[in-house]
PDB file of C-alpha atoms in Angstrom:
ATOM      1  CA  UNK D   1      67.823  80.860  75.454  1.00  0.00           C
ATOM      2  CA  UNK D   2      65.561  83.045  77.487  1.00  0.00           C
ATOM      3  CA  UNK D   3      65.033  80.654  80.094  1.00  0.00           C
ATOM      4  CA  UNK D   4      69.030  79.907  80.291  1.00  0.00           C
ATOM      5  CA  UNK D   5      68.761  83.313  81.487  1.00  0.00           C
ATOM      6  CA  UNK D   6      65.939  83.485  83.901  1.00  0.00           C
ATOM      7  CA  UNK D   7      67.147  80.589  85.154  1.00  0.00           C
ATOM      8  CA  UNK D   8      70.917  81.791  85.652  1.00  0.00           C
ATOM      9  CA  UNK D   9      69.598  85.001  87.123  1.00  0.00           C
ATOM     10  CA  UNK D  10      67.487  83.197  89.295  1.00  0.00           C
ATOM     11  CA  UNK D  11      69.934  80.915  90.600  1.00  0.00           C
ATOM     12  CA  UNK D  12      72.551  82.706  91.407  1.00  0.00           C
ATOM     13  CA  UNK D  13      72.442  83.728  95.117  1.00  0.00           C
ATOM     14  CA  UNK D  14      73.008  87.677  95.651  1.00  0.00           C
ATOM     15  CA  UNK D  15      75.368  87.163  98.610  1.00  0.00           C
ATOM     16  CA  UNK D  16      77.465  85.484  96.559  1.00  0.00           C
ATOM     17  CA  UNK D  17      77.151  87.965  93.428  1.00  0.00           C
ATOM     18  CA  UNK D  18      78.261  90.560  95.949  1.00  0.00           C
ATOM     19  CA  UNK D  19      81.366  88.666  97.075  1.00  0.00           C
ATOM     20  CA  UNK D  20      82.620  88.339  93.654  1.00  0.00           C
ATOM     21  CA  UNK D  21      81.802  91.902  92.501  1.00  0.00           C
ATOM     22  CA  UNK D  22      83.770  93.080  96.080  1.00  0.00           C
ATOM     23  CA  UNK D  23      86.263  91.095  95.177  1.00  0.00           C
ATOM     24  CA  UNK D  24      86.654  92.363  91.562  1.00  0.00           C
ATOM     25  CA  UNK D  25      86.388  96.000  92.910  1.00  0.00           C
ATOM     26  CA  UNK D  26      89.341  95.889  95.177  1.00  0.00           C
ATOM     27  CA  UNK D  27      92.344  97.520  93.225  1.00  0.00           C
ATOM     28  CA  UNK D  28      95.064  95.751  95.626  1.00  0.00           C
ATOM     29  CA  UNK D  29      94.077  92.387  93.824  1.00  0.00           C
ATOM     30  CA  UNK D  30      95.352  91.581  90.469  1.00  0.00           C
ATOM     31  CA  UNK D  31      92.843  90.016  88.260  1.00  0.00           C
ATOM     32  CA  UNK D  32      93.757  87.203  85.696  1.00  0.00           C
ATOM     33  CA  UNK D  33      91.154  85.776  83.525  1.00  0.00           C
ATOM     34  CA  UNK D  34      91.390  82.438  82.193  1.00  0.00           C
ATOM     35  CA  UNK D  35      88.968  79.518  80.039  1.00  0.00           C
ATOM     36  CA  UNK D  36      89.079  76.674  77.776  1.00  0.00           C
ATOM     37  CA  UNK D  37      88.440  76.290  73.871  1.00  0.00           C
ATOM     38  CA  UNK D  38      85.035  78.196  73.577  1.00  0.00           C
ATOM     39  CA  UNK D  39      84.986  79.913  77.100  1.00  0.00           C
ATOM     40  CA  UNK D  40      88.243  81.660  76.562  1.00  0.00           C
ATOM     41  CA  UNK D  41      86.470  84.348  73.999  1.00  0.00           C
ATOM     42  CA  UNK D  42      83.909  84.908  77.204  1.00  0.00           C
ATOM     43  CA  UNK D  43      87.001  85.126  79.474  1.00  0.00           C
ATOM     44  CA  UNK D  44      88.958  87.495  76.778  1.00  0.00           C
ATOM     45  CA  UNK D  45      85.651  90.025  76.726  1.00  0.00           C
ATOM     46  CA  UNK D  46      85.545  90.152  80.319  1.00  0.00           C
ATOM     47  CA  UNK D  47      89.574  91.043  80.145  1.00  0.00           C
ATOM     48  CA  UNK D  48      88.791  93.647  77.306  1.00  0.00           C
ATOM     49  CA  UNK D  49      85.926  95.451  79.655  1.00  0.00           C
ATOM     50  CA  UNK D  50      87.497  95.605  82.824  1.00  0.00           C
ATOM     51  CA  UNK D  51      91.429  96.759  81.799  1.00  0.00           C
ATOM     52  CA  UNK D  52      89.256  99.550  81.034  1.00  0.00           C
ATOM     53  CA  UNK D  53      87.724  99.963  84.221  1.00  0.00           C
ATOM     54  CA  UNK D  54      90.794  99.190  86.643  1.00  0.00           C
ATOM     55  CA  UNK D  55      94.346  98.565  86.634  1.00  0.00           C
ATOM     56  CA  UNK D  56      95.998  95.217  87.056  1.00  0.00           C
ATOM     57  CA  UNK D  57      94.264  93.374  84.699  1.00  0.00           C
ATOM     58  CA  UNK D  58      95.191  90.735  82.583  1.00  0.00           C
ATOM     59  CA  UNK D  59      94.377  87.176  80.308  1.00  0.00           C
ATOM     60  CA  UNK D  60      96.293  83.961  80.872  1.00  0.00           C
ATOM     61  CA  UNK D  61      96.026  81.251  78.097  1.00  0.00           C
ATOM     62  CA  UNK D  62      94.742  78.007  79.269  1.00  0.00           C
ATOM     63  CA  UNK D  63      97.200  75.996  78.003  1.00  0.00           C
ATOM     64  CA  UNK D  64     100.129  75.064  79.826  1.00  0.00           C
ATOM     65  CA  UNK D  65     103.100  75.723  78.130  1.00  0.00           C
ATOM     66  CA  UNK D  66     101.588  79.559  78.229  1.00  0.00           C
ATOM     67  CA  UNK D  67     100.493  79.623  81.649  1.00  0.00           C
ATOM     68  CA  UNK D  68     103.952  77.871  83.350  1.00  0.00           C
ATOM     69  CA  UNK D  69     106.004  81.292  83.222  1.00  0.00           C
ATOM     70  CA  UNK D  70     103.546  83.120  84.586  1.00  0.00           C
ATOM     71  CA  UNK D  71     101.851  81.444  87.281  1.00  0.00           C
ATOM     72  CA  UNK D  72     105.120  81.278  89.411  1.00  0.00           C
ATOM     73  CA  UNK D  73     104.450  85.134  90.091  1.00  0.00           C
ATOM     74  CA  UNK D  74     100.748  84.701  91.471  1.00  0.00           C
ATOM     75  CA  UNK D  75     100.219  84.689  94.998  1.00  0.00           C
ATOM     76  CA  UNK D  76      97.647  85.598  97.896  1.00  0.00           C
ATOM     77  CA  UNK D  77      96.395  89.067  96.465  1.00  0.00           C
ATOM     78  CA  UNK D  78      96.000  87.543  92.865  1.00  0.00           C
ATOM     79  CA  UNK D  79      92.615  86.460  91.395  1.00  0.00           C
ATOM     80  CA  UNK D  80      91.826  83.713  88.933  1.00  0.00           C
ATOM     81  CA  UNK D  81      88.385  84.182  87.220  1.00  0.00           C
ATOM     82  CA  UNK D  82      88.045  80.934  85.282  1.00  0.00           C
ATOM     83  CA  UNK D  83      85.400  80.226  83.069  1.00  0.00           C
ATOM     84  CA  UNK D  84      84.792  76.220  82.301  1.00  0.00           C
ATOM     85  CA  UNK D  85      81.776  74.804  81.235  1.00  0.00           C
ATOM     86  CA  UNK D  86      81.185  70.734  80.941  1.00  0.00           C
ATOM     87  CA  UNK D  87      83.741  68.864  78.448  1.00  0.00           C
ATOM     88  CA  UNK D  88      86.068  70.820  81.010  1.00  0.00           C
ATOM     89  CA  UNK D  89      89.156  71.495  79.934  1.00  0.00           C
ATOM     90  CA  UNK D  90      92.092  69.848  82.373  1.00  0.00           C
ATOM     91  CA  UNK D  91      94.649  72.447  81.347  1.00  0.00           C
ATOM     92  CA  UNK D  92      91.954  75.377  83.030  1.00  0.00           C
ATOM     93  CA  UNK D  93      91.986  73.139  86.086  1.00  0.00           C
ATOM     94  CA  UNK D  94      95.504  72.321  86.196  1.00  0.00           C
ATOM     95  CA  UNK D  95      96.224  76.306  86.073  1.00  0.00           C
ATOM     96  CA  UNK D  96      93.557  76.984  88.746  1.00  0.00           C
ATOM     97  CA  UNK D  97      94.696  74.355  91.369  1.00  0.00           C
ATOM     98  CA  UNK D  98      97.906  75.656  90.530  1.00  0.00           C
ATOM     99  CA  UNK D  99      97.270  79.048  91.330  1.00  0.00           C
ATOM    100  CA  UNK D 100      95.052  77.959  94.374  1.00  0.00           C
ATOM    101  CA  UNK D 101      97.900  76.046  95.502  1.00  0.00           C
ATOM    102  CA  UNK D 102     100.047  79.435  95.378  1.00  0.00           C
ATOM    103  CA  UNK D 103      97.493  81.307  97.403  1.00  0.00           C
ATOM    104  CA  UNK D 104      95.267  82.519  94.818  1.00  0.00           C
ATOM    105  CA  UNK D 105      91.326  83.252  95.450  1.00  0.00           C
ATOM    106  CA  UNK D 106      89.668  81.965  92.099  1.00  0.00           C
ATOM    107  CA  UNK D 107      85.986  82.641  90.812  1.00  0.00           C
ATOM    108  CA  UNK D 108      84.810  80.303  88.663  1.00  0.00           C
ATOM    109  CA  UNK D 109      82.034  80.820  85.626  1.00  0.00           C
ATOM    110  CA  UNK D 110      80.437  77.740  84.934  1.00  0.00           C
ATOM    111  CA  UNK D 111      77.338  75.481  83.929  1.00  0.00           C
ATOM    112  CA  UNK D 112      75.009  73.671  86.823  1.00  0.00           C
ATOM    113  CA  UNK D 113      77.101  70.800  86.873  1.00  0.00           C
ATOM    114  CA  UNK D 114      79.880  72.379  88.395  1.00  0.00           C
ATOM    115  CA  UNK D 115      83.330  72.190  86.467  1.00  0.00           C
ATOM    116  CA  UNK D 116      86.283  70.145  88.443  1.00  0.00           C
ATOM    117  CA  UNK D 117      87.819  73.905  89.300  1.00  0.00           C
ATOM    118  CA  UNK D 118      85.049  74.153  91.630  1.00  0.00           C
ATOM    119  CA  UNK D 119      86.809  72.014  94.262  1.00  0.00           C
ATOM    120  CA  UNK D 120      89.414  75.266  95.073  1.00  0.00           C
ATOM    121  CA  UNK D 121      87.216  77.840  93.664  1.00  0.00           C
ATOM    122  CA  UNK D 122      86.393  80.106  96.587  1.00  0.00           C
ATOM    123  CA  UNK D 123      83.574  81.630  94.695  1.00  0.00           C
ATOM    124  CA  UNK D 124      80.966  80.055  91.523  1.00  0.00           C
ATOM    125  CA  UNK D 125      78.565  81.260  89.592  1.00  0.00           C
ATOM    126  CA  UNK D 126      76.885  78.811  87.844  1.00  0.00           C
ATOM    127  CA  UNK D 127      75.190  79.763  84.134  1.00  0.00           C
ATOM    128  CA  UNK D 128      72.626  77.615  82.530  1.00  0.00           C
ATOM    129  CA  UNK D 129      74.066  76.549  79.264  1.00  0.00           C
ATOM    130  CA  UNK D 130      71.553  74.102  77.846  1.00  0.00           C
ATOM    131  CA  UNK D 131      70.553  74.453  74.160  1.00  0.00           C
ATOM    132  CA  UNK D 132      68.038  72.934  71.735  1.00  0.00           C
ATOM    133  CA  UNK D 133      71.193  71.986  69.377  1.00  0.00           C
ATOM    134  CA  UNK D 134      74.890  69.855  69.727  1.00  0.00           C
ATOM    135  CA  UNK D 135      76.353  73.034  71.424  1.00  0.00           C
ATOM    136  CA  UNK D 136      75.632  74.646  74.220  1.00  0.00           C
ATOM    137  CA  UNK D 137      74.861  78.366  75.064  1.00  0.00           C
ATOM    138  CA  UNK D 138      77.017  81.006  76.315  1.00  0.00           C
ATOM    139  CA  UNK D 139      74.443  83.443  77.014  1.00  0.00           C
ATOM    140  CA  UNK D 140      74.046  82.799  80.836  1.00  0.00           C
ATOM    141  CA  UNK D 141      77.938  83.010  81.196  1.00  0.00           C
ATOM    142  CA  UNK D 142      77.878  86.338  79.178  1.00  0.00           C
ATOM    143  CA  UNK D 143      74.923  87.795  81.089  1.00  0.00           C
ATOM    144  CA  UNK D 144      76.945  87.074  84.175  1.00  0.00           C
ATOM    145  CA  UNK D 145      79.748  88.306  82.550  1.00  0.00           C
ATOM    146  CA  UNK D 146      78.186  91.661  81.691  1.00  0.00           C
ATOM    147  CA  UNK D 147      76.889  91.968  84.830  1.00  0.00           C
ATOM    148  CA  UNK D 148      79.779  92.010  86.870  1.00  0.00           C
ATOM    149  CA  UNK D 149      81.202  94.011  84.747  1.00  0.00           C
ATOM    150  CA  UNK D 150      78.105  97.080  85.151  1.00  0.00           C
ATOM    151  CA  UNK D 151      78.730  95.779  89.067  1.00  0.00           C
ATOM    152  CA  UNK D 152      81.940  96.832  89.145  1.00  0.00           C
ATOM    153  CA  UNK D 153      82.120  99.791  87.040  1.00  0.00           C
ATOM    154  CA  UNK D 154      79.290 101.308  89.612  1.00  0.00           C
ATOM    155  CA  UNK D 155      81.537  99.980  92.576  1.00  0.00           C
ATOM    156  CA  UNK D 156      84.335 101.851  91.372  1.00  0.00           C
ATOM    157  CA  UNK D 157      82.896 104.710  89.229  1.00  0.00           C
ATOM    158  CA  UNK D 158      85.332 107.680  90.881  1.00  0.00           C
ATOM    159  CA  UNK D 159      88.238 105.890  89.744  1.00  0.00           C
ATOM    160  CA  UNK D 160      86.663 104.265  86.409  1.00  0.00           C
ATOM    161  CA  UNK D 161      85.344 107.560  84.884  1.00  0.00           C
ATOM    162  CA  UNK D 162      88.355 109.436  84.609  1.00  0.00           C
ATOM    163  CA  UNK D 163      90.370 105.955  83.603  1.00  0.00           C
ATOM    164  CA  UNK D 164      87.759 105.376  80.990  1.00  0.00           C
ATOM    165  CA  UNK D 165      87.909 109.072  79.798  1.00  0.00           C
ATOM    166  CA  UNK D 166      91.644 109.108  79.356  1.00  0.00           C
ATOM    167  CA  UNK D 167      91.569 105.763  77.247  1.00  0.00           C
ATOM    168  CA  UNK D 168      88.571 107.271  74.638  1.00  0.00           C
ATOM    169  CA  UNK D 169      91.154 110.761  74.363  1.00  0.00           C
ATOM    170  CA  UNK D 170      94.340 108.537  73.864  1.00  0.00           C
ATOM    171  CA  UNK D 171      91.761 106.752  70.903  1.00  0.00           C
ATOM    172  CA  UNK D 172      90.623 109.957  69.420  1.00  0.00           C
ATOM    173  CA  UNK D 173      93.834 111.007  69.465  1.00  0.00           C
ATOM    174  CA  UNK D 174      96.048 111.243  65.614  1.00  0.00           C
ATOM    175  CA  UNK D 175      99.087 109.409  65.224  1.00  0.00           C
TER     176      UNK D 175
END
């Protein structure tokens, strides 16, 4: 596992890293997150940490008859962060060449082999994933994850601290 994660670290190129944590930052794009059968739960924590951080924020279910309805709204300013690792999941790709199609900049999470989403992905960030068992790991695509998401909070820190504030007094708060 710890070389999954010297090797994710050390192959993902900076420039690149930047471009997706830019993009992430900018509060004029809505974000949807999206992934297949084990990669959703990645794509679902990612969600969870950054509707805290910024506003227009949201999780679309991979499969089809939940994505249908609510693809038809995404456009240019919308972005898909996909994450797909190999057994790909054609319902993940169908949504992101969908939303490509519409306009959509996606970022795609994935494994060194590069899932089929790659071919409209505008930016990937590929995770080693390679495990001494049947499965394989998640831990490069939730080091990424959790990077991004201490990337972004920094980026956007005026904003996030008083957003982040008001959501810990509405928990403390006593129904």
């Amino acid at each position: 596992m710890i070389g999954n994660l010297r090797a994710t670290v050390e192959n993902i190129a900076p420039a690149e890293f930047e471009a997706v944590v830019a993009l992430l930052s900018d509060p004029r794009r809505p974000i949807h997150f999206t992934g297949g059968r084990f990669t959703g739960a990645l794509a679902r924590y990612a969600e969870s940490h950054f509707r805290i951080v910024r506003s227009g924020v949201d999780f679309i279910e991979g499969q089809p008859a939940l994505w249908r309805d609510r693809v038809i709204e995404i456009g240019r300013k919308d972005v898909i962060v996909a994450f797909d690792i190999r057994r790909y999941q054609e319902d993940v790709t169908a949504l992101c060449e969908t939303a490509a199609k519409q306009g959509a900049t996606i970022v795609l999470l994935t494994d060194p082999w590069l899932s089929p989403i790659a071919r409209v992905a505008r930016h990937v960030l590929p995770a080693h994933i390679v495990a001494p068992s049947n499965w394989d790991s998640s831990a490069g695509l939730l080091l990424l994850t959790e990077a991004l998401v201490s990337a972004v909070t920094k980026r956007l820190w005026d904003t996030a601290k008083p957003r982040m504030e008001a959501v810990e007094r509405l928990r403390n708060e006593r129904s």
